[in-house]
Amino acid sequence: MTRMSSMFRRGGRRTTQKAPSERLVTLIRKPGCHLCDDAQEVVEKVCGDLGVPWEHKDITEDEELHCAYWEQIPVVLVDGAQHTFWRVDEARLRKALAP
């Protein structure tokens, strides 16, 4: 049986693993959003446990983020790429950040 090229396997594009301190999680949120509050709790917990820095951005203060994500908030980016939106799954985020 032929083996599938790593180019087509999940995660096959990863060439190097980053240290936790080299990662960045961004939570895109807005004030008064209960899903955003829930997402922030998960992000704070996971990033705190793994030593990964994180930041939050408010879509009401950034027109570009508002245009890109207003229907999806909260949105979580990992190293600048969209990881998830609406609800943050703790196990999935941990897996994405695992070394």
PDB file of N, CA, C and O in Angstrom, residues 50-80:
ATOM      1  N   LEU A  50      -0.055  26.546  29.681  1.00  0.00           N
ATOM      2  CA  LEU A  50       0.992  26.181  28.726  1.00  0.00           C
ATOM      3  C   LEU A  50       2.095  27.239  28.591  1.00  0.00           C
ATOM      4  O   LEU A  50       3.087  27.006  27.908  1.00  0.00           O
ATOM      5  N   GLY A  51       1.914  28.388  29.214  1.00  0.00           N
ATOM      6  CA  GLY A  51       2.910  29.458  29.098  1.00  0.00           C
ATOM      7  C   GLY A  51       2.910  30.140  27.747  1.00  0.00           C
ATOM      8  O   GLY A  51       3.936  30.628  27.281  1.00  0.00           O
ATOM      9  N   VAL A  52       1.741  30.190  27.116  1.00  0.00           N
ATOM     10  CA  VAL A  52       1.599  30.818  25.801  1.00  0.00           C
ATOM     11  C   VAL A  52       1.052  32.235  25.992  1.00  0.00           C
ATOM     12  O   VAL A  52       0.031  32.420  26.658  1.00  0.00           O
ATOM     13  N   PRO A  53       1.706  33.241  25.423  1.00  0.00           N
ATOM     14  CA  PRO A  53       1.164  34.601  25.535  1.00  0.00           C
ATOM     15  C   PRO A  53      -0.140  34.738  24.740  1.00  0.00           C
ATOM     16  O   PRO A  53      -0.326  34.060  23.732  1.00  0.00           O
ATOM     17  N   TRP A  54      -0.999  35.633  25.227  1.00  0.00           N
ATOM     18  CA  TRP A  54      -2.246  35.884  24.510  1.00  0.00           C
ATOM     19  C   TRP A  54      -2.595  37.355  24.636  1.00  0.00           C
ATOM     20  O   TRP A  54      -2.086  38.061  25.494  1.00  0.00           O
ATOM     21  N   GLU A  55      -3.456  37.788  23.735  1.00  0.00           N
ATOM     22  CA  GLU A  55      -3.919  39.169  23.715  1.00  0.00           C
ATOM     23  C   GLU A  55      -5.384  39.176  23.322  1.00  0.00           C
ATOM     24  O   GLU A  55      -5.895  38.190  22.815  1.00  0.00           O
ATOM     25  N   HIS A  56      -6.045  40.273  23.601  1.00  0.00           N
ATOM     26  CA  HIS A  56      -7.415  40.402  23.095  1.00  0.00           C
ATOM     27  C   HIS A  56      -7.524  41.704  22.325  1.00  0.00           C
ATOM     28  O   HIS A  56      -6.820  42.670  22.594  1.00  0.00           O
ATOM     29  N   LYS A  57      -8.385  41.662  21.320  1.00  0.00           N
ATOM     30  CA  LYS A  57      -8.648  42.842  20.494  1.00  0.00           C
ATOM     31  C   LYS A  57     -10.152  43.042  20.440  1.00  0.00           C
ATOM     32  O   LYS A  57     -10.914  42.088  20.350  1.00  0.00           O
ATOM     33  N   ASP A  58     -10.557  44.297  20.462  1.00  0.00           N
ATOM     34  CA  ASP A  58     -11.966  44.677  20.481  1.00  0.00           C
ATOM     35  C   ASP A  58     -12.389  45.090  19.068  1.00  0.00           C
ATOM     36  O   ASP A  58     -11.837  46.042  18.516  1.00  0.00           O
ATOM     37  N   ILE A  59     -13.366  44.380  18.500  1.00  0.00           N
ATOM     38  CA  ILE A  59     -13.770  44.704  17.126  1.00  0.00           C
ATOM     39  C   ILE A  59     -14.460  46.051  17.021  1.00  0.00           C
ATOM     40  O   ILE A  59     -14.554  46.607  15.935  1.00  0.00           O
ATOM     41  N   THR A  60     -14.921  46.590  18.144  1.00  0.00           N
ATOM     42  CA  THR A  60     -15.558  47.903  18.086  1.00  0.00           C
ATOM     43  C   THR A  60     -14.525  49.020  17.948  1.00  0.00           C
ATOM     44  O   THR A  60     -14.890  50.166  17.687  1.00  0.00           O
ATOM     45  N   GLU A  61     -13.255  48.691  18.118  1.00  0.00           N
ATOM     46  CA  GLU A  61     -12.187  49.686  18.017  1.00  0.00           C
ATOM     47  C   GLU A  61     -11.303  49.493  16.791  1.00  0.00           C
ATOM     48  O   GLU A  61     -10.331  50.213  16.615  1.00  0.00           O
ATOM     49  N   ASP A  62     -11.637  48.507  15.956  1.00  0.00           N
ATOM     50  CA  ASP A  62     -10.795  48.203  14.796  1.00  0.00           C
ATOM     51  C   ASP A  62     -11.692  47.862  13.605  1.00  0.00           C
ATOM     52  O   ASP A  62     -12.294  46.784  13.561  1.00  0.00           O
ATOM     53  N   GLU A  63     -11.777  48.773  12.642  1.00  0.00           N
ATOM     54  CA  GLU A  63     -12.671  48.605  11.499  1.00  0.00           C
ATOM     55  C   GLU A  63     -12.337  47.357  10.681  1.00  0.00           C
ATOM     56  O   GLU A  63     -13.234  46.651  10.208  1.00  0.00           O
ATOM     57  N   GLU A  64     -11.064  47.081  10.494  1.00  0.00           N
ATOM     58  CA  GLU A  64     -10.649  45.911   9.707  1.00  0.00           C
ATOM     59  C   GLU A  64     -11.106  44.613  10.375  1.00  0.00           C
ATOM     60  O   GLU A  64     -11.647  43.721   9.711  1.00  0.00           O
ATOM     61  N   LEU A  65     -10.896  44.507  11.682  1.00  0.00           N
ATOM     62  CA  LEU A  65     -11.363  43.311  12.409  1.00  0.00           C
ATOM     63  C   LEU A  65     -12.880  43.225  12.379  1.00  0.00           C
ATOM     64  O   LEU A  65     -13.442  42.139  12.224  1.00  0.00           O
ATOM     65  N   HIS A  66     -13.552  44.370  12.518  1.00  0.00           N
ATOM     66  CA  HIS A  66     -15.013  44.381  12.488  1.00  0.00           C
ATOM     67  C   HIS A  66     -15.532  43.827  11.162  1.00  0.00           C
ATOM     68  O   HIS A  66     -16.428  42.978  11.134  1.00  0.00           O
ATOM     69  N   CYS A  67     -14.970  44.296  10.064  1.00  0.00           N
ATOM     70  CA  CYS A  67     -15.399  43.834   8.736  1.00  0.00           C
ATOM     71  C   CYS A  67     -15.131  42.339   8.543  1.00  0.00           C
ATOM     72  O   CYS A  67     -15.934  41.631   7.945  1.00  0.00           O
ATOM     73  N   ALA A  68     -14.011  41.867   9.064  1.00  0.00           N
ATOM     74  CA  ALA A  68     -13.626  40.470   8.853  1.00  0.00           C
ATOM     75  C   ALA A  68     -14.387  39.498   9.756  1.00  0.00           C
ATOM     76  O   ALA A  68     -14.690  38.378   9.344  1.00  0.00           O
ATOM     77  N   TYR A  69     -14.709  39.900  10.983  1.00  0.00           N
ATOM     78  CA  TYR A  69     -15.182  38.926  11.975  1.00  0.00           C
ATOM     79  C   TYR A  69     -16.495  39.261  12.671  1.00  0.00           C
ATOM     80  O   TYR A  69     -16.906  38.520  13.561  1.00  0.00           O
ATOM     81  N   TRP A  70     -17.199  40.322  12.314  1.00  0.00           N
ATOM     82  CA  TRP A  70     -18.354  40.747  13.095  1.00  0.00           C
ATOM     83  C   TRP A  70     -19.418  39.680  13.275  1.00  0.00           C
ATOM     84  O   TRP A  70     -20.115  39.660  14.275  1.00  0.00           O
ATOM     85  N   GLU A  71     -19.554  38.762  12.324  1.00  0.00           N
ATOM     86  CA  GLU A  71     -20.567  37.702  12.444  1.00  0.00           C
ATOM     87  C   GLU A  71     -20.072  36.489  13.213  1.00  0.00           C
ATOM     88  O   GLU A  71     -20.847  35.591  13.502  1.00  0.00           O
ATOM     89  N   GLN A  72     -18.794  36.438  13.537  1.00  0.00           N
ATOM     90  CA  GLN A  72     -18.215  35.229  14.125  1.00  0.00           C
ATOM     91  C   GLN A  72     -17.749  35.384  15.563  1.00  0.00           C
ATOM     92  O   GLN A  72     -17.332  34.407  16.154  1.00  0.00           O
ATOM     93  N   ILE A  73     -17.766  36.563  16.133  1.00  0.00           N
ATOM     94  CA  ILE A  73     -17.151  36.738  17.442  1.00  0.00           C
ATOM     95  C   ILE A  73     -17.800  35.881  18.524  1.00  0.00           C
ATOM     96  O   ILE A  73     -19.004  35.628  18.452  1.00  0.00           O
ATOM     97  N   PRO A  74     -17.042  35.427  19.471  1.00  0.00           N
ATOM     98  CA  PRO A  74     -15.601  35.607  19.587  1.00  0.00           C
ATOM     99  C   PRO A  74     -14.847  34.738  18.588  1.00  0.00           C
ATOM    100  O   PRO A  74     -15.291  33.656  18.220  1.00  0.00           O
ATOM    101  N   VAL A  75     -13.705  35.229  18.178  1.00  0.00           N
ATOM    102  CA  VAL A  75     -12.820  34.503  17.254  1.00  0.00           C
ATOM    103  C   VAL A  75     -11.480  34.322  17.947  1.00  0.00           C
ATOM    104  O   VAL A  75     -10.988  35.242  18.596  1.00  0.00           O
ATOM    105  N   VAL A  76     -10.906  33.134  17.798  1.00  0.00           N
ATOM    106  CA  VAL A  76      -9.581  32.870  18.348  1.00  0.00           C
ATOM    107  C   VAL A  76      -8.621  32.626  17.192  1.00  0.00           C
ATOM    108  O   VAL A  76      -8.890  31.797  16.316  1.00  0.00           O
ATOM    109  N   LEU A  77      -7.526  33.375  17.200  1.00  0.00           N
ATOM    110  CA  LEU A  77      -6.453  33.195  16.232  1.00  0.00           C
ATOM    111  C   LEU A  77      -5.271  32.556  16.960  1.00  0.00           C
ATOM    112  O   LEU A  77      -4.980  32.922  18.097  1.00  0.00           O
ATOM    113  N   VAL A  78      -4.616  31.626  16.302  1.00  0.00           N
ATOM    114  CA  VAL A  78      -3.378  31.052  16.827  1.00  0.00           C
ATOM    115  C   VAL A  78      -2.290  31.402  15.829  1.00  0.00           C
ATOM    116  O   VAL A  78      -2.368  31.029  14.659  1.00  0.00           O
ATOM    117  N   ASP A  79      -1.327  32.157  16.293  1.00  0.00           N
ATOM    118  CA  ASP A  79      -0.239  32.634  15.435  1.00  0.00           C
ATOM    119  C   ASP A  79      -0.767  33.331  14.184  1.00  0.00           C
ATOM    120  O   ASP A  79      -0.252  33.156  13.085  1.00  0.00           O
ATOM    121  N   GLY A  80      -1.843  34.088  14.349  1.00  0.00           N
ATOM    122  CA  GLY A  80      -2.396  34.877  13.260  1.00  0.00           C
ATOM    123  C   GLY A  80      -3.381  34.161  12.355  1.00  0.00           C
ATOM    124  O   GLY A  80      -4.012  34.780  11.510  1.00  0.00           O
TER     125      GLY A  80
END
